[in-house]
PDB file of C-alpha atoms in Angstrom:
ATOM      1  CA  UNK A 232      36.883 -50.560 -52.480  1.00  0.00           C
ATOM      2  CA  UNK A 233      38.195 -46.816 -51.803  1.00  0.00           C
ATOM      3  CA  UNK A 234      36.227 -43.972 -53.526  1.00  0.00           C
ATOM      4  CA  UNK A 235      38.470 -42.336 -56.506  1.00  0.00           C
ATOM      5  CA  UNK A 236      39.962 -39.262 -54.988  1.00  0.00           C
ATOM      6  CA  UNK A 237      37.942 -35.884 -55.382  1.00  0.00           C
ATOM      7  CA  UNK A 238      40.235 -32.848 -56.596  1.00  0.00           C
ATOM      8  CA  UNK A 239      38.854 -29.975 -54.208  1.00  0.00           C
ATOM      9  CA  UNK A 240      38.279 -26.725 -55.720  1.00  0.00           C
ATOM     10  CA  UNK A 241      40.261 -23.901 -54.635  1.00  0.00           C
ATOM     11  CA  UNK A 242      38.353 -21.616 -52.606  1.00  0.00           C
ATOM     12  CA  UNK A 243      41.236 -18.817 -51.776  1.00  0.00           C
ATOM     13  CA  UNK A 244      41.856 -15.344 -53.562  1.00  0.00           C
ATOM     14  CA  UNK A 245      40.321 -12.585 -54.357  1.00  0.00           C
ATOM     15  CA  UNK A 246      40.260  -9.639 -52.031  1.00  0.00           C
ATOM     16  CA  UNK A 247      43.027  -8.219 -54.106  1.00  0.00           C
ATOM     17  CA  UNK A 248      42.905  -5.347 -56.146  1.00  0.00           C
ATOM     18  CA  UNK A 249      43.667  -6.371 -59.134  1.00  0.00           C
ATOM     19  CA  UNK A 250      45.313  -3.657 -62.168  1.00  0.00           C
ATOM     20  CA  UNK A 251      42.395  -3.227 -64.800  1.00  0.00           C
ATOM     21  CA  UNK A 252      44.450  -1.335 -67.878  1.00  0.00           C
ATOM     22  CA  UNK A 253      42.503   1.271 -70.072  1.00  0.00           C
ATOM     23  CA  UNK A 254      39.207   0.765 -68.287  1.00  0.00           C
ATOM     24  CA  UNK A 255      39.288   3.533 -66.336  1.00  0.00           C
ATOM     25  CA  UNK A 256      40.416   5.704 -69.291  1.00  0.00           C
ATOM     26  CA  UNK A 257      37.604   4.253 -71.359  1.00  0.00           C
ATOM     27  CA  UNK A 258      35.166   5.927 -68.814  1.00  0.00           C
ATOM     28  CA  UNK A 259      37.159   9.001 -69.175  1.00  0.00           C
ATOM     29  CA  UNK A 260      36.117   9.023 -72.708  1.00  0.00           C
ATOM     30  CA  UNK A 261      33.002   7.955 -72.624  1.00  0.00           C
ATOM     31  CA  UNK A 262      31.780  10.992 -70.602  1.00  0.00           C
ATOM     32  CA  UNK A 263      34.088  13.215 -72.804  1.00  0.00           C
ATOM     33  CA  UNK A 264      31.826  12.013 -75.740  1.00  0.00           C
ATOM     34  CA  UNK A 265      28.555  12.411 -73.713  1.00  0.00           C
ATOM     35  CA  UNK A 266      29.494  16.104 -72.667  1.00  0.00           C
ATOM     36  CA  UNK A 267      30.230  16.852 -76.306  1.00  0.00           C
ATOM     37  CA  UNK A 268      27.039  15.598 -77.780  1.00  0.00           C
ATOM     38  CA  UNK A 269      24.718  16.716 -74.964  1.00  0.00           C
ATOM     39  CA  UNK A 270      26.509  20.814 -75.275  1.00  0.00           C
ATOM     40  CA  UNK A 271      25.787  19.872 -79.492  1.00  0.00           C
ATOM     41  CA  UNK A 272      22.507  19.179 -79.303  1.00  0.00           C
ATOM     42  CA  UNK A 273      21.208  21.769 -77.288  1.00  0.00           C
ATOM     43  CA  UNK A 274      20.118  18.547 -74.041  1.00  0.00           C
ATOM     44  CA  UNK A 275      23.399  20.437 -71.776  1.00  0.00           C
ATOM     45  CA  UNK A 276      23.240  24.404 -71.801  1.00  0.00           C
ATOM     46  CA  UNK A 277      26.505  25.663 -73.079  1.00  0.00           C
ATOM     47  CA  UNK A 278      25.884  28.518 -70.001  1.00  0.00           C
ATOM     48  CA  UNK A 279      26.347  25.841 -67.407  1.00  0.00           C
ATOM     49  CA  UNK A 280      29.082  23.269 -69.439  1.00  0.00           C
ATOM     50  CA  UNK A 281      31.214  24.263 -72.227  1.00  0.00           C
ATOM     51  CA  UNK A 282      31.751  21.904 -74.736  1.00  0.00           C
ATOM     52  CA  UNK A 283      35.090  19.598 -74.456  1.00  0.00           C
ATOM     53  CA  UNK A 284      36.320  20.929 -78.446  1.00  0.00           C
ATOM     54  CA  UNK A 285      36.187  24.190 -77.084  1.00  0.00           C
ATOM     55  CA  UNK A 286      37.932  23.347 -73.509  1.00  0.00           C
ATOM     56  CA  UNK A 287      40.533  21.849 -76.124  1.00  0.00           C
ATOM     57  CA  UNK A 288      41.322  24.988 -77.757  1.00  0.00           C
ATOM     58  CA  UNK A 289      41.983  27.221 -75.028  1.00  0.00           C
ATOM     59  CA  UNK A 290      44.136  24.402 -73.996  1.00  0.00           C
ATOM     60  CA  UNK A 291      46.201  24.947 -77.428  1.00  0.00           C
ATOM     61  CA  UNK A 292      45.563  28.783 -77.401  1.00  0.00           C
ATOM     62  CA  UNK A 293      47.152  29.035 -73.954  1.00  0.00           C
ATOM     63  CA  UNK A 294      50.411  26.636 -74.791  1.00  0.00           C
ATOM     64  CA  UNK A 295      50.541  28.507 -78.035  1.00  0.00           C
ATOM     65  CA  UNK A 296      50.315  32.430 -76.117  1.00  0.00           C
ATOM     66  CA  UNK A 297      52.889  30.601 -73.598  1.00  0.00           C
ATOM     67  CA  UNK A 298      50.119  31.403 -70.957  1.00  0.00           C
ATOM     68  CA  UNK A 299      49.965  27.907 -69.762  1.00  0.00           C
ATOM     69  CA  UNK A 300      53.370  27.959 -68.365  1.00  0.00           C
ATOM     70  CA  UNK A 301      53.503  31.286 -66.915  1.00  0.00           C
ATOM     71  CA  UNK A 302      50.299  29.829 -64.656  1.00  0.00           C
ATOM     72  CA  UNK A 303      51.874  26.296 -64.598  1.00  0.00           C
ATOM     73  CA  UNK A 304      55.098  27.135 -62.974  1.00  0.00           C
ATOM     74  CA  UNK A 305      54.403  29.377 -60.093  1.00  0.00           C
ATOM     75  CA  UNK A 306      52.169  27.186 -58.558  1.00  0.00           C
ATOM     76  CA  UNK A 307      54.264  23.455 -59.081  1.00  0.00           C
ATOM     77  CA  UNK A 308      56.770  26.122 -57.304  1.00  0.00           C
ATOM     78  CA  UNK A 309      54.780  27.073 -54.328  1.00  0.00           C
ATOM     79  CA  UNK A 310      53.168  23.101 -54.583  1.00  0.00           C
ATOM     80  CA  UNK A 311      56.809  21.419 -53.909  1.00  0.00           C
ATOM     81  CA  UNK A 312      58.165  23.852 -51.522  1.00  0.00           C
ATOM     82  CA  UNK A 313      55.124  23.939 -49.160  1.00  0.00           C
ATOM     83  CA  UNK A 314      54.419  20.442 -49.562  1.00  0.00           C
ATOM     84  CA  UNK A 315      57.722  19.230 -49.007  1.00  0.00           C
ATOM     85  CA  UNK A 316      58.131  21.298 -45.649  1.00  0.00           C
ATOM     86  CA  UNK A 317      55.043  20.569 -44.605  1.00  0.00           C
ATOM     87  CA  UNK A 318      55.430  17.124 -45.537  1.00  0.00           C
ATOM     88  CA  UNK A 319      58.832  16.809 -44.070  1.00  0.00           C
ATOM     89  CA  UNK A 320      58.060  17.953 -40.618  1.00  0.00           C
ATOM     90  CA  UNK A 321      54.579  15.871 -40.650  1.00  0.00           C
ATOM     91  CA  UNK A 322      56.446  12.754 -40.843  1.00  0.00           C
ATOM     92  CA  UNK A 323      59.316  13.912 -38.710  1.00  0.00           C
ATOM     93  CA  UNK A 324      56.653  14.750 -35.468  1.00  0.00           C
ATOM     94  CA  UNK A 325      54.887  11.731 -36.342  1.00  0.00           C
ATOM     95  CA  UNK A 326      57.148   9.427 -36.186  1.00  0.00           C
ATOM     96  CA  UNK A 327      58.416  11.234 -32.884  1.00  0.00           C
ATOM     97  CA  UNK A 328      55.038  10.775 -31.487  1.00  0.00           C
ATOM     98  CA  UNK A 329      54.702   6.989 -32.635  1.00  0.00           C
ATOM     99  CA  UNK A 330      57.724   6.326 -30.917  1.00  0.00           C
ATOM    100  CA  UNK A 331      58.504   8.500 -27.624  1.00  0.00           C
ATOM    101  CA  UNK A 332      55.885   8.642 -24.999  1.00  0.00           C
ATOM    102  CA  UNK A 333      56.632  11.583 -23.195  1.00  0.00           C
ATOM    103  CA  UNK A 334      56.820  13.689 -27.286  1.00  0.00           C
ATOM    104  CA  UNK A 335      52.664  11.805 -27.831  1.00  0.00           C
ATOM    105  CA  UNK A 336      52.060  13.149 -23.967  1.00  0.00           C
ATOM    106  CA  UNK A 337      52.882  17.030 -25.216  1.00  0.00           C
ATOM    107  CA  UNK A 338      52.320  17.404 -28.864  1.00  0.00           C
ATOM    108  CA  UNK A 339      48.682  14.773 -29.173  1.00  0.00           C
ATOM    109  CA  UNK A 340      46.657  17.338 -27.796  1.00  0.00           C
ATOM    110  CA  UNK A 341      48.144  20.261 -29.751  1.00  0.00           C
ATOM    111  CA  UNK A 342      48.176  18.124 -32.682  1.00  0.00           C
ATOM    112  CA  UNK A 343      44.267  16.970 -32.136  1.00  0.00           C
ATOM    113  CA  UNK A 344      43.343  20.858 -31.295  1.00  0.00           C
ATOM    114  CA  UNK A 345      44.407  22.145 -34.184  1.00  0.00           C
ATOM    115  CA  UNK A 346      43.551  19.665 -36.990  1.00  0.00           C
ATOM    116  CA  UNK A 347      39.925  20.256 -37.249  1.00  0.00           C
ATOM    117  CA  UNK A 348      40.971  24.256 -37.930  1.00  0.00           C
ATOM    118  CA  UNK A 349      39.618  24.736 -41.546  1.00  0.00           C
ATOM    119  CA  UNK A 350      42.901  25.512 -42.912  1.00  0.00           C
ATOM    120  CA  UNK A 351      41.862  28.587 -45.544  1.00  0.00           C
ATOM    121  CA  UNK A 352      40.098  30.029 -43.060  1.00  0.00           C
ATOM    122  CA  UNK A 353      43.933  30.997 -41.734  1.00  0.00           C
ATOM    123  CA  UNK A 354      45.033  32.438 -44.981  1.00  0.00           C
ATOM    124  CA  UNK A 355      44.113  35.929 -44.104  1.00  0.00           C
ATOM    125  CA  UNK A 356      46.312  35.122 -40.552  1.00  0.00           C
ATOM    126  CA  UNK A 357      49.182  34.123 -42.747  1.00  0.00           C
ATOM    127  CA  UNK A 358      48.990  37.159 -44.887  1.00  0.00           C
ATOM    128  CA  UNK A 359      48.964  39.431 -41.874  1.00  0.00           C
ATOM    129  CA  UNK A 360      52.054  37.244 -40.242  1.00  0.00           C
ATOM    130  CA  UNK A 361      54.315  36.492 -43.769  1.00  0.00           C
ATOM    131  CA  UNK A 362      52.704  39.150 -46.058  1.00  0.00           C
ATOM    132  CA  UNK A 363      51.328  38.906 -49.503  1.00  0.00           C
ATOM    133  CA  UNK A 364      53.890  37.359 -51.362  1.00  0.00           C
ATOM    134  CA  UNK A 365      55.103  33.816 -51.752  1.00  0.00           C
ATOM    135  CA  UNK A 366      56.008  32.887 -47.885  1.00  0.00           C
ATOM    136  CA  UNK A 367      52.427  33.290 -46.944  1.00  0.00           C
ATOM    137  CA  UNK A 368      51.308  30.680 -49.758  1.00  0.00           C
ATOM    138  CA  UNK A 369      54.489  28.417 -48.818  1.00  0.00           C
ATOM    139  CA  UNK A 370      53.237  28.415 -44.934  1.00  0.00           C
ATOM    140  CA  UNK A 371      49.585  27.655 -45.715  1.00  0.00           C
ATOM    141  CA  UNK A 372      50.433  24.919 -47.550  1.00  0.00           C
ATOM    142  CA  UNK A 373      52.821  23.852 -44.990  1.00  0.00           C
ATOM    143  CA  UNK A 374      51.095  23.888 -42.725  1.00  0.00           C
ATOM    144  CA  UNK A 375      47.586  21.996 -44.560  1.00  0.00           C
ATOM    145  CA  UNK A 376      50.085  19.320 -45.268  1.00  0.00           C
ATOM    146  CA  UNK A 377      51.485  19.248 -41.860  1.00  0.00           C
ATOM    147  CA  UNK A 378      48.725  18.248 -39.618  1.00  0.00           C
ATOM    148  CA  UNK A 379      47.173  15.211 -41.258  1.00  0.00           C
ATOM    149  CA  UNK A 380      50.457  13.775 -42.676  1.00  0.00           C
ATOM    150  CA  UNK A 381      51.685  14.096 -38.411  1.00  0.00           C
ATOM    151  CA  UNK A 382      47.718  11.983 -37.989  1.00  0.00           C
ATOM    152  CA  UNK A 383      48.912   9.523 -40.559  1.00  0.00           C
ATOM    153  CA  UNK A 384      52.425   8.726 -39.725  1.00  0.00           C
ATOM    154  CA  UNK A 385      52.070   7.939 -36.327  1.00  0.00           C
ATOM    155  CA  UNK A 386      48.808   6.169 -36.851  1.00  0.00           C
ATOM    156  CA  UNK A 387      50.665   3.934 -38.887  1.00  0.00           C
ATOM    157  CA  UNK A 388      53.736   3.666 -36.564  1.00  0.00           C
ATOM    158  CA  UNK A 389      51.329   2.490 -34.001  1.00  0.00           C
ATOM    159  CA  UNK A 390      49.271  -0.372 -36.414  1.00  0.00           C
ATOM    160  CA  UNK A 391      52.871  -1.823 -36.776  1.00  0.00           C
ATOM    161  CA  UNK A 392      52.894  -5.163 -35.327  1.00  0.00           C
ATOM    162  CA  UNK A 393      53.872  -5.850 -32.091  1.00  0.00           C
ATOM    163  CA  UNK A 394      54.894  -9.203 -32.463  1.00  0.00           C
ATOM    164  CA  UNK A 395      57.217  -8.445 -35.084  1.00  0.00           C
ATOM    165  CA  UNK A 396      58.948  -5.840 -32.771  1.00  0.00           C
ATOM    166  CA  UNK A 397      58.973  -8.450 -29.698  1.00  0.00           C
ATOM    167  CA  UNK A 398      60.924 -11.021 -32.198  1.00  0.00           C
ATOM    168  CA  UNK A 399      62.976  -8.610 -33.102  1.00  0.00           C
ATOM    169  CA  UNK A 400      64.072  -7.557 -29.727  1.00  0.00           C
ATOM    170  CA  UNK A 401      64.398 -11.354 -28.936  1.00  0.00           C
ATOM    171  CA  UNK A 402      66.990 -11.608 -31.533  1.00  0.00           C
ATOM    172  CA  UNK A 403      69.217  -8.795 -29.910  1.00  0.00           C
ATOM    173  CA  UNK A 404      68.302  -6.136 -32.097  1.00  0.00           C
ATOM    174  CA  UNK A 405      69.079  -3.072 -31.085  1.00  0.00           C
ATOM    175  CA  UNK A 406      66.305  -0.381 -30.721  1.00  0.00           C
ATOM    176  CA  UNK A 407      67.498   1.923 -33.747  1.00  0.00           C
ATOM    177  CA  UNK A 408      67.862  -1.511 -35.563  1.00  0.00           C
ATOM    178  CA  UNK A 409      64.140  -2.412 -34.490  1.00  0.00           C
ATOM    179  CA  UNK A 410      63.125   1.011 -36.047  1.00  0.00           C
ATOM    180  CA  UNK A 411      64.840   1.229 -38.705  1.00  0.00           C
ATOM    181  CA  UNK A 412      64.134  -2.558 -39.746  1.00  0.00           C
ATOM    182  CA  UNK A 413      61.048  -3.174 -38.548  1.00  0.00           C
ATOM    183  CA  UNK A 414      58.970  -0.148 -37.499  1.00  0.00           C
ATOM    184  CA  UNK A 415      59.511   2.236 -40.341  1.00  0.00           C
ATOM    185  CA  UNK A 416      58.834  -0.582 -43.440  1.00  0.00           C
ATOM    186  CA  UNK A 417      55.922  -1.372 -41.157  1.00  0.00           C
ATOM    187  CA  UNK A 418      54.614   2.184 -41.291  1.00  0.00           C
ATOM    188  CA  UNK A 419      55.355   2.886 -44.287  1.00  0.00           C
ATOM    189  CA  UNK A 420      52.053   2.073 -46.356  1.00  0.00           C
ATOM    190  CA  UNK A 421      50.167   4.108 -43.696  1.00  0.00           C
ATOM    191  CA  UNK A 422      52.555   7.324 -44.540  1.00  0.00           C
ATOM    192  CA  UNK A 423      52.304   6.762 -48.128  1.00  0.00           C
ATOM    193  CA  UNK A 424      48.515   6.678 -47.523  1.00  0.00           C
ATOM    194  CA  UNK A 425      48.396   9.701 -45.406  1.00  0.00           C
ATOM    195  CA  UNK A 426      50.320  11.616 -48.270  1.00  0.00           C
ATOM    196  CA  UNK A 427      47.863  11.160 -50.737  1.00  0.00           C
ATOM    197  CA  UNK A 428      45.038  12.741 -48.290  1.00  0.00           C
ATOM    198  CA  UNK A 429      47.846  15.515 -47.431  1.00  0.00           C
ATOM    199  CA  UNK A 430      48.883  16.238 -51.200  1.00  0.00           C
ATOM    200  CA  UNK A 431      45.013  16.355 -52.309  1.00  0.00           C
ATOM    201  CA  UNK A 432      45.225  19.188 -49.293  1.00  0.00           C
ATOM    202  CA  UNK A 433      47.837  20.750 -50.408  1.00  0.00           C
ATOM    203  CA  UNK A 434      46.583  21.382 -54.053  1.00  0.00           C
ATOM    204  CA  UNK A 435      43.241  22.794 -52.910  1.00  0.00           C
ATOM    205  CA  UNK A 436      44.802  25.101 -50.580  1.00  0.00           C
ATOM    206  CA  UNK A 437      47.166  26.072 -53.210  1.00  0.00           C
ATOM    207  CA  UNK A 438      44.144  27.686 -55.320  1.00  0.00           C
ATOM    208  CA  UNK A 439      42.698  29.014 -52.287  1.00  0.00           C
ATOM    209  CA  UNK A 440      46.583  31.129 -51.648  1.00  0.00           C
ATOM    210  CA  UNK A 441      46.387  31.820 -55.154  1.00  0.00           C
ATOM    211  CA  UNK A 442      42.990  33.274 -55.700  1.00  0.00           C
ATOM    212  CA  UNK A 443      44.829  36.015 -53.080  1.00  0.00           C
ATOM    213  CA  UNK A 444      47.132  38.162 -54.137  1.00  0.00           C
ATOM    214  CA  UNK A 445      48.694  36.216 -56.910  1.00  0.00           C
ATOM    215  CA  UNK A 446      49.328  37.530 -60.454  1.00  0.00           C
ATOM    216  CA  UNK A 447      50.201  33.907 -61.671  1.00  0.00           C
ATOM    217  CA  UNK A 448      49.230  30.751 -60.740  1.00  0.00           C
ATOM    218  CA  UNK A 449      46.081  28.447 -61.657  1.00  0.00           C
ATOM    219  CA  UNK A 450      44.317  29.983 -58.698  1.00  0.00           C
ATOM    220  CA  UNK A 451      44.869  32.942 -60.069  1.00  0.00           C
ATOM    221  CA  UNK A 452      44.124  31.794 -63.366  1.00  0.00           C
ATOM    222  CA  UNK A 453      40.704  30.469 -62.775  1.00  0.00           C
ATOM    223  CA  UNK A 454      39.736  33.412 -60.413  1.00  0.00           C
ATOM    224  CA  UNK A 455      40.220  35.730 -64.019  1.00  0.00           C
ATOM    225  CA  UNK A 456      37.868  33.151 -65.795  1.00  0.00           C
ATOM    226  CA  UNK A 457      35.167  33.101 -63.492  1.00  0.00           C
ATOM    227  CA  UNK A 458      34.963  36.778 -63.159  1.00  0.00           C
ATOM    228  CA  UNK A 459      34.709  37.297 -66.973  1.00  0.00           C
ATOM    229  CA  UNK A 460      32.308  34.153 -67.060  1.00  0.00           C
ATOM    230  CA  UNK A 461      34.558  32.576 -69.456  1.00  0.00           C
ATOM    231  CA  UNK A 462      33.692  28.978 -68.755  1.00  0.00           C
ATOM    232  CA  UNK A 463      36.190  27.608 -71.510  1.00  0.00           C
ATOM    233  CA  UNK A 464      39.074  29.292 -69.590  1.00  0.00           C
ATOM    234  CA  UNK A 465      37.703  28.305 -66.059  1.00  0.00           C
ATOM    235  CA  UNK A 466      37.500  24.642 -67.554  1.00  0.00           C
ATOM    236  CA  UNK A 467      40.841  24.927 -68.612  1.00  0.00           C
ATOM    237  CA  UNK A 468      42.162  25.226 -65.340  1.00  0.00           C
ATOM    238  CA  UNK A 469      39.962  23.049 -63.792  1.00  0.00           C
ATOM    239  CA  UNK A 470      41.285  20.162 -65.750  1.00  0.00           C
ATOM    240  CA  UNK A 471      45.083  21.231 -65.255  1.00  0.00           C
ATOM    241  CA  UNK A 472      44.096  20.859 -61.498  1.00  0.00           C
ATOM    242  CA  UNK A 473      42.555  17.484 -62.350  1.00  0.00           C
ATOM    243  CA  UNK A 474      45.698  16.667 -64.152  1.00  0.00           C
ATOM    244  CA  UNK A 475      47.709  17.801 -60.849  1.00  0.00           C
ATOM    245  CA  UNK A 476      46.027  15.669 -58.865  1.00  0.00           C
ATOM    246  CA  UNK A 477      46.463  12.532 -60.893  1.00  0.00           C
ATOM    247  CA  UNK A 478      49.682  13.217 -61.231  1.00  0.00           C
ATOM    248  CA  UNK A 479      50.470  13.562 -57.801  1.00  0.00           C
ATOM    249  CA  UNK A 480      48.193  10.394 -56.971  1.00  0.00           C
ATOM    250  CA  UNK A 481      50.375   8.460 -59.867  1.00  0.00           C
ATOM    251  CA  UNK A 482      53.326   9.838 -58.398  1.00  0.00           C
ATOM    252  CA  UNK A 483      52.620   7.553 -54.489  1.00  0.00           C
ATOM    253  CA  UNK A 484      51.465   4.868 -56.733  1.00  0.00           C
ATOM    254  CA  UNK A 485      54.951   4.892 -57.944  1.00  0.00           C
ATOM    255  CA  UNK A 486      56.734   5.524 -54.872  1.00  0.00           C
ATOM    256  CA  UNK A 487      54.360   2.747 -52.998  1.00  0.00           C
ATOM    257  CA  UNK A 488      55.666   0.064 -56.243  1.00  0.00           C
ATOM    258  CA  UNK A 489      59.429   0.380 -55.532  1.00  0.00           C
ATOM    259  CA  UNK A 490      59.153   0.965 -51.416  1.00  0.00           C
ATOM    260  CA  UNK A 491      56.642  -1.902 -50.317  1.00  0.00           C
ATOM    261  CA  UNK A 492      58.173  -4.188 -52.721  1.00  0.00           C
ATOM    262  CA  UNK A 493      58.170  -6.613 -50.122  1.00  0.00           C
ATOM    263  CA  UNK A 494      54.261  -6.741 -49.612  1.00  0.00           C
ATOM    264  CA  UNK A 495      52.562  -9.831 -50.989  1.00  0.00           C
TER     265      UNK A 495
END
C-alpha cells in the first residue's frame, strides 16, 4: 500500500527587500526623544548638542523672518543646474564608453585619472577659472557629479547581459534597436544607482561652493552659525541638508518605481 502523499514545504523567497512602513520613522523618533531628554537632564551637554525644541524654533523663527527661503532657494538653484549638467554629460560619456570601443580606448584612462581627484580640493581652481559667482559653484558641482555618474553608467552598460543582446541580434534586431531595447533598460538600475552616489556628491560639494563666497545658501548659512557658535542655527541647517538628501534619495526611489517596472 502507497504512503499518503507528503505536502513539501516551500523552501523559496526571501532575499527580497521587503517595504517596512513607519519603522524607520519610529527610529527617527525615538532618538529625537533620547536627544531631548539627555540635553534636559543635564546626561548630553547643551555645548556639544542642542536640544531638538530648540532646533524646532529656529526652524519656525527662520520660516517666520522668511530666512529659510532666502537660504533654501539659491542652493536647490545651483543643486539642479550643476547636477543636471553634470549628470547629463556623465551618462552621455558613459554610455559612449559602454558602447564604442575606440571612445573606452581614449576617455577610460582620463576618466580613471581624474576620479580619485578630491573634488573641493579644485574649488579654489574653479574660482580662479569661472570667478566667484554662481558659474564656479555650477562647474564644481558639475563636474563632482560628472565623474562617478560616467563610472556608473558604463559599469552598468557592461553588467548587461550578453545573452540577451545575442538573442536579440538573432531575431534581426537592429543595433540601435538592441540599445535602445535591450541595453539601456538593462543598464538602467546601475545608472539609477550611480545617481544616488553622484547626487549625495553633489549636495556636499554644494556646501563646500557655498561656504565660499556666497551670501545665501545653506553653506553659507551654516558657515554664519558655526562662527557665532550658535549650535541651534548650525542644527538648523544641518537637518535641511538631511532633509535634501532624503529627498533626493526619495526622489530615485521614485524614478526607479515607474522605470524598472518590469523587474520582478
Amino acid at each position: 500500500m502507497s504512503e499518503p502523499a507528503r505536502k513539501v514545504p516551500f523552501r523559496g523567497g526571501g532575499f527580497v527587500a521587503e517595504r517596512k512602513r513607519g519603522v524607520g520613522i519610529v527610529v527617527f523618533i525615538v532618538l529625537l526623544l533620547l536627544a531631548e531628554w539627555g540635553t534636559r537632564t543635564g546626561f548630553i551637554s547643551q555645548l556639544t548638542l542642542p536640544r531638538p525644541s530648540d532646533v524646532l524654533a529656529t526652524f519656525g523663527e527662520l520660516y517666520q523672518s522668511g530666512l529659510l527661503f532666502k537660504h533654501l532657494v539659491p542652493s536647490l538653484t545651483r543643486l539642479v543646474v550643476g547636477a543636471a549638467i553634470g549628470a547629463g554629460l556623465g551618462i552621455t560619456v558613459g554610455v559612449f564608453i559602454g558602447l564604442f570601443s575606440l571612445v573606452r580606448a581614449g576617455l577610460v584612462p582620463l576618466v580613471a585619472a581624474i576620479f580619485p581627484i578630491p573634488k573641493i580640493a579644485l574649488l579654489p581652481l574653479f574660482v580662479i577659472w569661472f570667478g566667484i559667482d554662481e558659474a564656479s559653484k555650477y562647474a564644481l558641482i558639475a563636474f563632482g557629479t560628472f565623474t562617478p555618474t560616467v563610472v556608473a553608467t558604463y559599469a552598468a552598460v557592461d553588467n548587461v547581459d550578453r545573452t540577451l543582446i545575442r538573442m536579440g541580434q538573432s531575431f534581426g534586431l537592429s543595433w540601435r534597436s538592441v540599445v535602445t531595447k535591450i541595453v539601456l533598460p538593462g543598464a538602467m538600475p546601475g545608472i539609477l544607482s550611480g545617481l544616488r552616489i553622484s547626487l549625495t556628491i553633489a549636495i556636499i560639494l554644494l556646501v563646500a561652493a557655498e561656504m565660499l563666497g556666497a551670501e545665501y545658501g545653506i553653506g553659507a548659512y551654516i558657515l554664519q552659525a558655526g562662527s557665532l557658535y550658535d549650535l541651534e542655527r548650525l542644527f538648523a541647517g544641518v537637518v535641511i541638508l538631511s532633509v535634501l538628501g532624503v529627498g533626493v534619495s526619495a526622489g530615485i526611489a521614485a524614478v526607479e518605481r515607474r522605470v524598472l517596472r518590469w523587474r520582478v
